[in-house]
Amino acid sequence: MTDEAWWRSGVIYQIYPRSFQDTNGDGVGDIPGVRRRLDYLKWLGVDALWLSPVYPSPMADFGYDIRDHRDVDPVFGSLADLKGLVEDAHQLGMKVILDYVPNHTSDQHPWFIESRASRLSPKRDWYIWRNAAAGGGPPNNWISLFGGPAWKWDAATRQYYYHAFLPEQPDLNWRNSEVRPEMLDVLRYWLDFGLDGFRVDALWALIEDDQLRDNPPNPDWRPGKPESARQLHRYNGDLPEVHAAVAEMRAVLDGYSDRVLIVELYLPFDRLALYYGEEARGAHLPFNFHLISSEWRAEILAKLIKDYEASLPPGAWPNWVLGNHDKRRVASRLGEKARLAAMALLTLRGTPTLYYGDELGIPDGSIPPEQAHDPVARCDPGHGRDPARTPMAWDASANAGFTTGSPWLPLHPDWAKRNVGAMREDKLSILNLYRRLIALRRERKTLQFGAYRRIAFDDGCLVFERAVEGEQPITVALNLGDKTARPAVPSGSRVLLSSFLDREEAPLSGALRLRAAEGVLLSSPD
Ligand code: TEU
Ligand code: CA
């Protein structure tokens, strides 16, 4: 793989289509809406869009419960709309990545309808059915990732079926040699359609212990933590058998040129690194979510970066993420450090993935319980994910230009000011910071490919330097403290950019004084 692969040099932008742009007034974002906003994405400077699922779905988990892997749900549009989006994006030099959900289907998928019809159905073993335990009740103690038992009793055939997530999301049996080719064929269908790659959903849940052994309790569980964390998912998560399945997915993509396999895994670095696969025959980018869960203090981040880099197998390409549709918004997690987090995301070594709306600093929406849609809000109260899924804010018109109807979720509270139109005009806005950082990243091979020359913390600041042959090294200094700091930086450096956008490009005169929560990019002497 040369350094020139688009998914190494580029910036990925996650779109939750339901919340991006509605064009038919039903209050739900759609594919024509994404098409209409491609010019904005081009202006922002991103290289690839990843769409959360747009397949036909009963929407029990808002598209992550799929009943037809080869079509588009009418609420989002049609296959022709998706084809048009891909063509328009390619015209603009952008790539399109789709969510791929191999772990489960909807309980309305024809495969499951056939499987549940009878114990003798040819597709019975495409899912995971078991008799009740000896004393009655579920076959083992597994709990769903959304809280509650992971087994649903089917009275008609008098067996339980396994679901790692909702009962409406029965797990496919990837130990069944008929299931794998069928699901791998879905990849081929979309690759032939023109897609540039996939983000593989919930990969670590793909295969379960064949003896269905009980999981051990999690000694660190405390009230307030997600229900699913009560157990260590030793027998239904991150099993070694998953790697062969990833290699099969990668082999399908290798039959096409320049496609990317991104996989969703919440794992410690040593386990995450294994998903690059033997001889790099696994995923190109196992998502690194550690900035989402990490504490934002200089010494902690410095260690995190070093540990991540040390965990990477030879040739493995890193990546960083600040948020997604399952986690609280970065602006709400980090407050005034959200700008500095943007600078970190776009200057650390490896591919960054932005989550739509974070470029506006959109905070978590406040969703009253009666307006909650996410099933997790019901299954695991307090952990609902709607607050991170509020509609994108485009301008100060009704509903921020998201819809002419009534939005499926309320917009974030300060949309009248915090919207693309207003923030494009504001030279100091976080939107313009993202755009400047993306542009600088595109223009500097140092930011795309440079090795770390130094990763340190000093006076409450994280300081790292990146360098590549033939370009001026770049120093990034991020003040994670709550007071002015003077971190040591190479003398003779020039200021390129402050996260506050209020510093002129100029040689550093004297010591660098960083304001609290300020980040600065410096061009440093060789
Ligand atoms: O999420 C899998 C996953 O990690 C979630 O269980 C996450 O831990 C949870 O939402 C708490 O943060 C993927 C999708 O991203 C998610 O939207 C789906 O609901 C889930 O799989 C099932 O498809
Ligand atoms: Ca719509």
CSV table of N, CA and C in Angstrom, one decimal, residues 214-361:
chain,number,residue,atom,x,y,z
A,214,ASP,N,-21.4,-19.1,30.0
A,214,ASP,CA,-21.8,-17.9,30.7
A,214,ASP,C,-20.6,-16.9,30.7
A,215,ASN,N,-20.9,-15.6,30.6
A,215,ASN,CA,-19.9,-14.6,30.8
A,215,ASN,C,-19.6,-14.4,32.3
A,216,PRO,N,-18.4,-14.0,32.6
A,216,PRO,CA,-18.1,-13.7,34.0
A,216,PRO,C,-18.6,-12.3,34.3
A,217,PRO,N,-18.8,-12.0,35.6
A,217,PRO,CA,-19.2,-10.6,35.9
A,217,PRO,C,-18.1,-9.7,35.7
A,218,ASN,N,-18.4,-8.4,35.5
A,218,ASN,CA,-17.3,-7.4,35.4
A,218,ASN,C,-17.1,-6.7,36.8
A,219,PRO,N,-16.0,-7.0,37.4
A,219,PRO,CA,-15.7,-6.5,38.8
A,219,PRO,C,-15.7,-5.0,38.9
A,220,ASP,N,-15.5,-4.3,37.7
A,220,ASP,CA,-15.5,-2.8,37.8
A,220,ASP,C,-16.8,-2.2,37.6
A,221,TRP,N,-17.9,-3.0,37.4
A,221,TRP,CA,-19.2,-2.4,37.1
A,221,TRP,C,-19.6,-1.6,38.3
A,222,ARG,N,-20.2,-0.4,38.0
A,222,ARG,CA,-20.8,0.5,39.1
A,222,ARG,C,-22.1,1.0,38.6
A,223,PRO,N,-23.1,1.2,39.5
A,223,PRO,CA,-24.3,1.8,39.1
A,223,PRO,C,-24.1,3.1,38.3
A,224,GLY,N,-24.8,3.2,37.2
A,224,GLY,CA,-24.6,4.4,36.4
A,224,GLY,C,-23.9,4.1,35.1
A,225,LYS,N,-23.1,2.9,35.2
A,225,LYS,CA,-22.5,2.5,33.9
A,225,LYS,C,-23.5,1.7,33.1
A,226,PRO,N,-23.3,1.6,31.8
A,226,PRO,CA,-24.3,0.9,30.9
A,226,PRO,C,-24.5,-0.5,31.4
A,227,GLU,N,-25.8,-0.9,31.3
A,227,GLU,CA,-26.2,-2.2,31.8
A,227,GLU,C,-25.2,-3.3,31.2
A,228,SER,N,-24.9,-3.1,29.9
A,228,SER,CA,-24.1,-4.2,29.2
A,228,SER,C,-22.8,-4.3,29.8
A,229,ALA,N,-22.3,-3.4,30.6
A,229,ALA,CA,-21.0,-3.5,31.1
A,229,ALA,C,-21.0,-4.3,32.4
A,230,ARG,N,-22.1,-4.8,32.8
A,230,ARG,CA,-22.2,-5.7,34.0
A,230,ARG,C,-21.3,-7.0,33.8
A,231,GLN,N,-21.2,-7.4,32.6
A,231,GLN,CA,-20.5,-8.6,32.3
A,231,GLN,C,-19.2,-8.3,31.5
A,232,LEU,N,-18.2,-9.2,31.6
A,232,LEU,CA,-17.1,-9.2,30.7
A,232,LEU,C,-17.6,-10.0,29.5
A,233,HIS,N,-17.5,-9.5,28.3
A,233,HIS,CA,-18.1,-10.2,27.2
A,233,HIS,C,-17.1,-11.2,26.6
A,234,ARG,N,-16.7,-12.1,27.5
A,234,ARG,CA,-15.6,-13.0,27.1
A,234,ARG,C,-16.1,-14.0,26.1
A,235,TYR,N,-17.3,-14.4,26.2
A,235,TYR,CA,-17.8,-15.5,25.3
A,235,TYR,C,-18.7,-15.0,24.1
A,236,ASN,N,-18.9,-13.7,24.1
A,236,ASN,CA,-19.7,-13.2,22.9
A,236,ASN,C,-19.2,-11.9,22.4
A,237,GLY,N,-17.8,-11.7,22.5
A,237,GLY,CA,-17.2,-10.5,22.0
A,237,GLY,C,-15.7,-10.7,21.7
A,238,ASP,N,-15.3,-10.2,20.6
A,238,ASP,CA,-13.9,-10.2,20.2
A,238,ASP,C,-13.2,-11.6,20.3
A,239,LEU,N,-14.0,-12.6,19.8
A,239,LEU,CA,-13.5,-14.0,19.7
A,239,LEU,C,-12.4,-14.2,18.6
A,240,PRO,N,-11.5,-15.0,18.8
A,240,PRO,CA,-10.4,-15.2,17.8
A,240,PRO,C,-11.0,-15.5,16.4
A,241,GLU,N,-12.1,-16.2,16.4
A,241,GLU,CA,-12.7,-16.6,15.1
A,241,GLU,C,-13.1,-15.4,14.2
A,242,VAL,N,-13.3,-14.3,14.8
A,242,VAL,CA,-13.8,-13.1,14.1
A,242,VAL,C,-12.7,-12.8,13.0
A,243,HIS,N,-11.4,-13.0,13.3
A,243,HIS,CA,-10.4,-12.5,12.4
A,243,HIS,C,-10.5,-13.2,11.0
A,244,ALA,N,-10.9,-14.5,11.0
A,244,ALA,CA,-11.0,-15.2,9.7
A,244,ALA,C,-12.1,-14.5,8.9
A,245,ALA,N,-13.2,-14.1,9.6
A,245,ALA,CA,-14.3,-13.4,8.9
A,245,ALA,C,-13.8,-12.1,8.3
A,246,VAL,N,-13.0,-11.4,9.1
A,246,VAL,CA,-12.5,-10.1,8.6
A,246,VAL,C,-11.7,-10.3,7.3
A,247,ALA,N,-10.8,-11.3,7.4
A,247,ALA,CA,-9.9,-11.6,6.3
A,247,ALA,C,-10.8,-11.9,5.0
A,248,GLU,N,-11.9,-12.6,5.2
A,248,GLU,CA,-12.8,-12.9,4.1
A,248,GLU,C,-13.4,-11.6,3.5
A,249,MET,N,-13.8,-10.7,4.4
A,249,MET,CA,-14.3,-9.4,3.9
A,249,MET,C,-13.2,-8.7,3.1
A,250,ARG,N,-12.0,-8.6,3.7
A,250,ARG,CA,-10.9,-7.9,3.0
A,250,ARG,C,-10.6,-8.6,1.7
A,251,ALA,N,-10.7,-9.9,1.6
A,251,ALA,CA,-10.3,-10.5,0.3
A,251,ALA,C,-11.3,-10.1,-0.7
A,252,VAL,N,-12.6,-9.9,-0.4
A,252,VAL,CA,-13.6,-9.4,-1.3
A,252,VAL,C,-13.2,-8.0,-1.8
A,253,LEU,N,-12.8,-7.1,-0.9
A,253,LEU,CA,-12.4,-5.8,-1.3
A,253,LEU,C,-11.2,-5.8,-2.1
A,254,ASP,N,-10.3,-6.7,-1.9
A,254,ASP,CA,-9.0,-6.7,-2.6
A,254,ASP,C,-9.2,-7.1,-4.1
A,255,GLY,N,-10.4,-7.6,-4.4
A,255,GLY,CA,-10.8,-7.9,-5.8
A,255,GLY,C,-11.1,-6.6,-6.5
A,256,TYR,N,-11.2,-5.5,-5.8
A,256,TYR,CA,-11.5,-4.2,-6.4
A,256,TYR,C,-10.3,-3.3,-6.1
A,257,SER,N,-10.3,-2.1,-6.8
A,257,SER,CA,-9.1,-1.2,-6.6
A,257,SER,C,-9.5,-0.2,-5.6
A,258,ASP,N,-8.5,0.0,-4.6
A,258,ASP,CA,-8.6,1.3,-3.8
A,258,ASP,C,-9.8,1.4,-2.9
A,259,ARG,N,-10.3,0.2,-2.4
A,259,ARG,CA,-11.5,0.3,-1.5
A,259,ARG,C,-11.0,0.1,-0.1
A,260,VAL,N,-11.8,0.6,0.9
A,260,VAL,CA,-11.3,0.6,2.3
A,260,VAL,C,-12.3,-0.2,3.2
A,261,LEU,N,-11.7,-0.9,4.1
A,261,LEU,CA,-12.4,-1.6,5.1
A,261,LEU,C,-12.2,-1.0,6.5
A,262,ILE,N,-13.2,-0.4,7.0
A,262,ILE,CA,-13.1,0.3,8.4
A,262,ILE,C,-14.0,-0.6,9.3
A,263,VAL,N,-13.5,-0.9,10.5
A,263,VAL,CA,-14.3,-1.7,11.4
A,263,VAL,C,-14.5,-1.1,12.7
A,264,GLU,N,-15.8,-1.3,13.2
A,264,GLU,CA,-16.1,-0.6,14.5
A,264,GLU,C,-15.8,-1.6,15.7
A,265,LEU,N,-14.9,-1.2,16.5
A,265,LEU,CA,-14.5,-2.0,17.7
A,265,LEU,C,-14.1,-1.1,18.8
A,266,TYR,N,-14.7,-1.4,20.0
A,266,TYR,CA,-14.3,-0.6,21.2
A,266,TYR,C,-13.4,-1.6,22.0
A,267,LEU,N,-12.1,-1.5,21.7
A,267,LEU,CA,-11.2,-2.5,22.3
A,267,LEU,C,-9.9,-1.8,22.8
A,268,PRO,N,-9.2,-2.3,23.8
A,268,PRO,CA,-7.9,-1.8,24.1
A,268,PRO,C,-6.9,-2.0,23.0
A,269,PHE,N,-5.9,-1.2,22.9
A,269,PHE,CA,-5.0,-1.2,21.7
A,269,PHE,C,-4.5,-2.5,21.4
A,270,ASP,N,-4.1,-3.3,22.4
A,270,ASP,CA,-3.5,-4.6,22.0
A,270,ASP,C,-4.5,-5.5,21.3
A,271,ARG,N,-5.7,-5.5,21.6
A,271,ARG,CA,-6.8,-6.3,21.0
A,271,ARG,C,-7.1,-5.6,19.6
A,272,LEU,N,-7.2,-4.3,19.6
A,272,LEU,CA,-7.5,-3.6,18.4
A,272,LEU,C,-6.5,-3.8,17.3
A,273,ALA,N,-5.3,-3.9,17.6
A,273,ALA,CA,-4.2,-4.0,16.6
A,273,ALA,C,-4.4,-5.4,15.9
A,274,LEU,N,-4.9,-6.4,16.5
A,274,LEU,CA,-5.1,-7.7,15.9
A,274,LEU,C,-6.0,-7.6,14.6
A,275,TYR,N,-6.8,-6.6,14.6
A,275,TYR,CA,-7.8,-6.5,13.5
A,275,TYR,C,-7.2,-6.0,12.2
A,276,TYR,N,-5.9,-5.5,12.2
A,276,TYR,CA,-5.2,-5.3,11.0
A,276,TYR,C,-5.0,-6.6,10.3
A,277,GLY,N,-5.0,-7.7,11.0
A,277,GLY,CA,-4.9,-9.0,10.4
A,277,GLY,C,-3.5,-9.5,10.2
A,278,GLU,N,-3.4,-10.9,10.1
A,278,GLU,CA,-2.1,-11.5,9.7
A,278,GLU,C,-1.6,-10.9,8.4
A,279,GLU,N,-0.4,-10.6,8.3
A,279,GLU,CA,0.2,-10.0,7.0
A,279,GLU,C,-0.8,-8.9,6.5
A,280,ALA,N,-1.3,-8.1,7.4
A,280,ALA,CA,-2.2,-6.9,7.0
A,280,ALA,C,-3.3,-7.4,6.1
A,281,ARG,N,-3.8,-8.6,6.3
A,281,ARG,CA,-4.9,-9.0,5.4
A,281,ARG,C,-6.3,-8.8,6.2
A,282,GLY,N,-6.2,-7.9,7.1
A,282,GLY,CA,-7.5,-7.7,7.9
A,282,GLY,C,-8.1,-6.3,7.5
A,283,ALA,N,-8.5,-5.5,8.4
A,283,ALA,CA,-9.1,-4.2,8.1
A,283,ALA,C,-8.0,-3.2,7.8
A,284,HIS,N,-8.3,-2.2,7.0
A,284,HIS,CA,-7.4,-1.1,6.7
A,284,HIS,C,-7.4,-0.2,8.0
A,285,LEU,N,-8.6,0.0,8.5
A,285,LEU,CA,-8.7,1.0,9.6
A,285,LEU,C,-9.6,0.4,10.7
A,286,PRO,N,-9.1,-0.3,11.7
A,286,PRO,CA,-9.9,-0.6,12.9
A,286,PRO,C,-10.1,0.7,13.7
A,287,PHE,N,-11.3,1.2,13.8
A,287,PHE,CA,-11.6,2.5,14.4
A,287,PHE,C,-10.9,2.6,15.8
A,288,ASN,N,-10.2,3.7,16.0
A,288,ASN,CA,-9.6,4.0,17.3
A,288,ASN,C,-10.5,5.0,18.0
A,289,PHE,N,-11.3,4.6,19.0
A,289,PHE,CA,-12.3,5.5,19.6
A,289,PHE,C,-11.7,6.0,20.9
A,290,HIS,N,-10.4,5.8,21.2
A,290,HIS,CA,-9.9,6.2,22.5
A,290,HIS,C,-9.9,7.6,22.9
A,291,LEU,N,-9.9,8.5,21.9
A,291,LEU,CA,-10.1,10.0,22.3
A,291,LEU,C,-11.5,10.3,22.8
A,292,ILE,N,-12.4,9.4,22.5
A,292,ILE,CA,-13.8,9.6,23.0
A,292,ILE,C,-13.9,9.3,24.5
A,293,SER,N,-13.2,8.3,24.9
A,293,SER,CA,-13.3,7.8,26.3
A,293,SER,C,-12.1,8.4,27.2
A,294,SER,N,-11.1,9.0,26.6
A,294,SER,CA,-9.9,9.4,27.4
A,294,SER,C,-10.2,10.7,28.1
A,295,GLU,N,-9.5,10.9,29.2
A,295,GLU,CA,-9.5,12.1,29.9
A,295,GLU,C,-8.6,13.1,29.1
A,296,TRP,N,-8.9,14.3,29.0
A,296,TRP,CA,-8.1,15.2,28.2
A,296,TRP,C,-7.2,16.0,29.0
A,297,ARG,N,-6.1,15.3,29.5
A,297,ARG,CA,-5.0,15.9,30.2
A,297,ARG,C,-3.7,15.6,29.4
A,298,ALA,N,-2.8,16.5,29.5
A,298,ALA,CA,-1.6,16.4,28.6
A,298,ALA,C,-0.9,15.0,28.8
A,299,GLU,N,-0.6,14.7,30.0
A,299,GLU,CA,0.2,13.4,30.2
A,299,GLU,C,-0.6,12.2,29.8
A,300,ILE,N,-1.9,12.3,30.0
A,300,ILE,CA,-2.7,11.1,29.6
A,300,ILE,C,-2.7,10.9,28.1
A,301,LEU,N,-2.9,12.1,27.4
A,301,LEU,CA,-2.9,12.0,25.9
A,301,LEU,C,-1.6,11.6,25.3
A,302,ALA,N,-0.5,12.1,25.9
A,302,ALA,CA,0.8,11.8,25.4
A,302,ALA,C,1.0,10.3,25.5
A,303,LYS,N,0.6,9.7,26.6
A,303,LYS,CA,0.8,8.2,26.8
A,303,LYS,C,-0.1,7.5,25.8
A,304,LEU,N,-1.3,8.0,25.6
A,304,LEU,CA,-2.3,7.4,24.7
A,304,LEU,C,-1.7,7.3,23.3
A,305,ILE,N,-1.2,8.4,22.9
A,305,ILE,CA,-0.6,8.4,21.5
A,305,ILE,C,0.6,7.5,21.4
A,306,LYS,N,1.4,7.5,22.4
A,306,LYS,CA,2.6,6.6,22.4
A,306,LYS,C,2.2,5.1,22.4
A,307,ASP,N,1.2,4.8,23.3
A,307,ASP,CA,0.8,3.4,23.4
A,307,ASP,C,0.1,2.9,22.1
A,308,TYR,N,-0.7,3.8,21.5
A,308,TYR,CA,-1.3,3.5,20.2
A,308,TYR,C,-0.3,3.2,19.1
A,309,GLU,N,0.7,4.1,19.0
A,309,GLU,CA,1.7,4.0,18.0
A,309,GLU,C,2.5,2.7,18.2
A,310,ALA,N,2.8,2.4,19.5
A,310,ALA,CA,3.6,1.2,19.8
A,310,ALA,C,2.8,-0.1,19.5
A,311,SER,N,1.5,0.0,19.5
A,311,SER,CA,0.6,-1.2,19.3
A,311,SER,C,0.5,-1.6,17.9
A,312,LEU,N,0.8,-0.6,17.0
A,312,LEU,CA,0.5,-0.8,15.5
A,312,LEU,C,1.5,-1.8,14.9
A,313,PRO,N,1.0,-2.9,14.2
A,313,PRO,CA,1.9,-3.8,13.5
A,313,PRO,C,2.6,-3.0,12.4
A,314,PRO,N,3.7,-3.6,11.9
A,314,PRO,CA,4.4,-2.9,10.8
A,314,PRO,C,3.4,-2.5,9.6
A,315,GLY,N,3.5,-1.3,9.2
A,315,GLY,CA,2.7,-0.9,8.0
A,315,GLY,C,1.3,-0.6,8.3
A,316,ALA,N,0.8,-0.8,9.5
A,316,ALA,CA,-0.6,-0.5,9.9
A,316,ALA,C,-0.7,1.0,9.9
A,317,TRP,N,-1.9,1.5,9.5
A,317,TRP,CA,-2.2,2.9,9.4
A,317,TRP,C,-3.1,3.3,10.5
A,318,PRO,N,-2.7,4.3,11.3
A,318,PRO,CA,-3.5,4.7,12.5
A,318,PRO,C,-4.7,5.5,12.0
A,319,ASN,N,-5.7,5.7,13.0
A,319,ASN,CA,-6.8,6.6,12.7
A,319,ASN,C,-7.3,7.2,14.0
A,320,TRP,N,-8.0,8.3,14.0
A,320,TRP,CA,-8.5,8.9,15.2
A,320,TRP,C,-9.9,9.4,15.0
A,321,VAL,N,-10.7,9.3,16.1
A,321,VAL,CA,-12.2,9.7,16.0
A,321,VAL,C,-12.5,10.5,17.3
A,322,LEU,N,-13.3,11.6,17.1
A,322,LEU,CA,-13.7,12.3,18.3
A,322,LEU,C,-15.2,12.1,18.8
A,323,GLY,N,-16.0,11.5,17.8
A,323,GLY,CA,-17.4,11.3,18.2
A,323,GLY,C,-18.1,10.5,17.1
A,324,ASN,N,-19.2,10.0,17.4
A,324,ASN,CA,-20.1,9.3,16.4
A,324,ASN,C,-21.5,9.3,17.0
A,325,HIS,N,-22.4,8.6,16.3
A,325,HIS,CA,-23.8,8.7,16.6
A,325,HIS,C,-24.2,7.9,17.8
A,326,ASP,N,-23.2,7.3,18.4
A,326,ASP,CA,-23.5,6.5,19.6
A,326,ASP,C,-23.0,7.1,20.9
A,327,LYS,N,-22.3,8.2,20.8
A,327,LYS,CA,-21.6,8.7,22.0
A,327,LYS,C,-22.0,10.2,22.2
A,328,ARG,N,-21.8,10.7,23.4
A,328,ARG,CA,-22.1,12.1,23.6
A,328,ARG,C,-21.2,13.0,22.7
A,329,ARG,N,-21.8,14.2,22.3
A,329,ARG,CA,-21.1,15.1,21.5
A,329,ARG,C,-19.8,15.6,22.1
A,330,VAL,N,-18.8,15.8,21.3
A,330,VAL,CA,-17.5,16.2,21.8
A,330,VAL,C,-17.6,17.6,22.4
A,331,ALA,N,-18.5,18.5,21.9
A,331,ALA,CA,-18.6,19.8,22.4
A,331,ALA,C,-19.2,19.8,23.8
A,332,SER,N,-20.0,18.7,24.1
A,332,SER,CA,-20.6,18.6,25.5
A,332,SER,C,-19.6,17.9,26.4
A,333,ARG,N,-18.8,17.0,25.8
A,333,ARG,CA,-17.8,16.3,26.7
A,333,ARG,C,-16.6,17.2,27.1
A,334,LEU,N,-16.2,18.1,26.1
A,334,LEU,CA,-15.0,18.8,26.3
A,334,LEU,C,-15.2,20.3,26.5
A,335,GLY,N,-16.4,20.8,26.2
A,335,GLY,CA,-16.6,22.3,26.4
A,335,GLY,C,-15.6,23.1,25.6
A,336,GLU,N,-14.9,24.0,26.3
A,336,GLU,CA,-14.1,25.0,25.6
A,336,GLU,C,-12.9,24.3,25.0
A,337,LYS,N,-12.6,23.0,25.3
A,337,LYS,CA,-11.5,22.3,24.7
A,337,LYS,C,-11.9,21.7,23.4
A,338,ALA,N,-13.1,21.9,22.9
A,338,ALA,CA,-13.6,21.2,21.7
A,338,ALA,C,-12.7,21.7,20.5
A,339,ARG,N,-12.3,23.0,20.6
A,339,ARG,CA,-11.5,23.6,19.4
A,339,ARG,C,-10.1,22.9,19.4
A,340,LEU,N,-9.6,22.8,20.6
A,340,LEU,CA,-8.2,22.2,20.7
A,340,LEU,C,-8.3,20.7,20.3
A,341,ALA,N,-9.5,20.1,20.6
A,341,ALA,CA,-9.6,18.7,20.2
A,341,ALA,C,-9.7,18.5,18.7
A,342,ALA,N,-10.3,19.5,18.0
A,342,ALA,CA,-10.3,19.5,16.6
A,342,ALA,C,-8.9,19.6,16.0
A,343,MET,N,-8.1,20.4,16.7
A,343,MET,CA,-6.7,20.6,16.2
A,343,MET,C,-5.9,19.2,16.4
A,344,ALA,N,-6.2,18.6,17.5
A,344,ALA,CA,-5.5,17.3,17.8
A,344,ALA,C,-6.0,16.3,16.7
A,345,LEU,N,-7.3,16.2,16.5
A,345,LEU,CA,-7.9,15.2,15.5
A,345,LEU,C,-7.2,15.3,14.2
A,346,LEU,N,-7.0,16.6,13.8
A,346,LEU,CA,-6.6,16.9,12.4
A,346,LEU,C,-5.1,17.0,12.2
A,347,THR,N,-4.3,16.8,13.3
A,347,THR,CA,-2.9,16.9,13.2
A,347,THR,C,-2.2,15.7,13.8
A,348,LEU,N,-2.9,14.8,14.4
A,348,LEU,CA,-2.3,13.5,14.9
A,348,LEU,C,-2.0,12.6,13.6
A,349,ARG,N,-1.1,11.7,13.7
A,349,ARG,CA,-0.7,10.8,12.6
A,349,ARG,C,-1.9,9.8,12.3
A,350,GLY,N,-2.4,9.8,11.1
A,350,GLY,CA,-3.4,8.8,10.8
A,350,GLY,C,-4.7,9.5,10.3
A,351,THR,N,-5.6,8.7,9.8
A,351,THR,CA,-6.8,9.2,9.2
A,351,THR,C,-7.8,9.7,10.2
A,352,PRO,N,-8.3,10.9,10.1
A,352,PRO,CA,-9.3,11.4,11.0
A,352,PRO,C,-10.7,11.2,10.5
A,353,THR,N,-11.6,10.9,11.4
A,353,THR,CA,-13.0,10.8,11.0
A,353,THR,C,-13.8,11.8,11.8
A,354,LEU,N,-14.5,12.7,11.1
A,354,LEU,CA,-15.3,13.8,11.7
A,354,LEU,C,-16.7,13.3,11.9
A,355,TYR,N,-17.4,13.7,12.9
A,355,TYR,CA,-18.8,13.3,13.0
A,355,TYR,C,-19.7,14.6,12.6
A,356,TYR,N,-20.6,14.5,11.8
A,356,TYR,CA,-21.4,15.6,11.3
A,356,TYR,C,-21.8,16.5,12.4
A,357,GLY,N,-21.7,17.9,12.2
A,357,GLY,CA,-22.1,18.8,13.3
A,357,GLY,C,-21.0,19.1,14.3
A,358,ASP,N,-20.0,18.2,14.5
A,358,ASP,CA,-19.0,18.6,15.4
A,358,ASP,C,-18.2,19.8,14.9
A,359,GLU,N,-18.2,20.0,13.6
A,359,GLU,CA,-17.5,21.2,13.0
A,359,GLU,C,-18.2,22.5,13.3
A,360,LEU,N,-19.4,22.3,13.8
A,360,LEU,CA,-20.2,23.5,14.3
A,360,LEU,C,-20.1,23.6,15.8
A,361,GLY,N,-19.5,22.7,16.4
A,361,GLY,CA,-19.5,22.6,17.9
A,361,GLY,C,-20.9,22.4,18.5
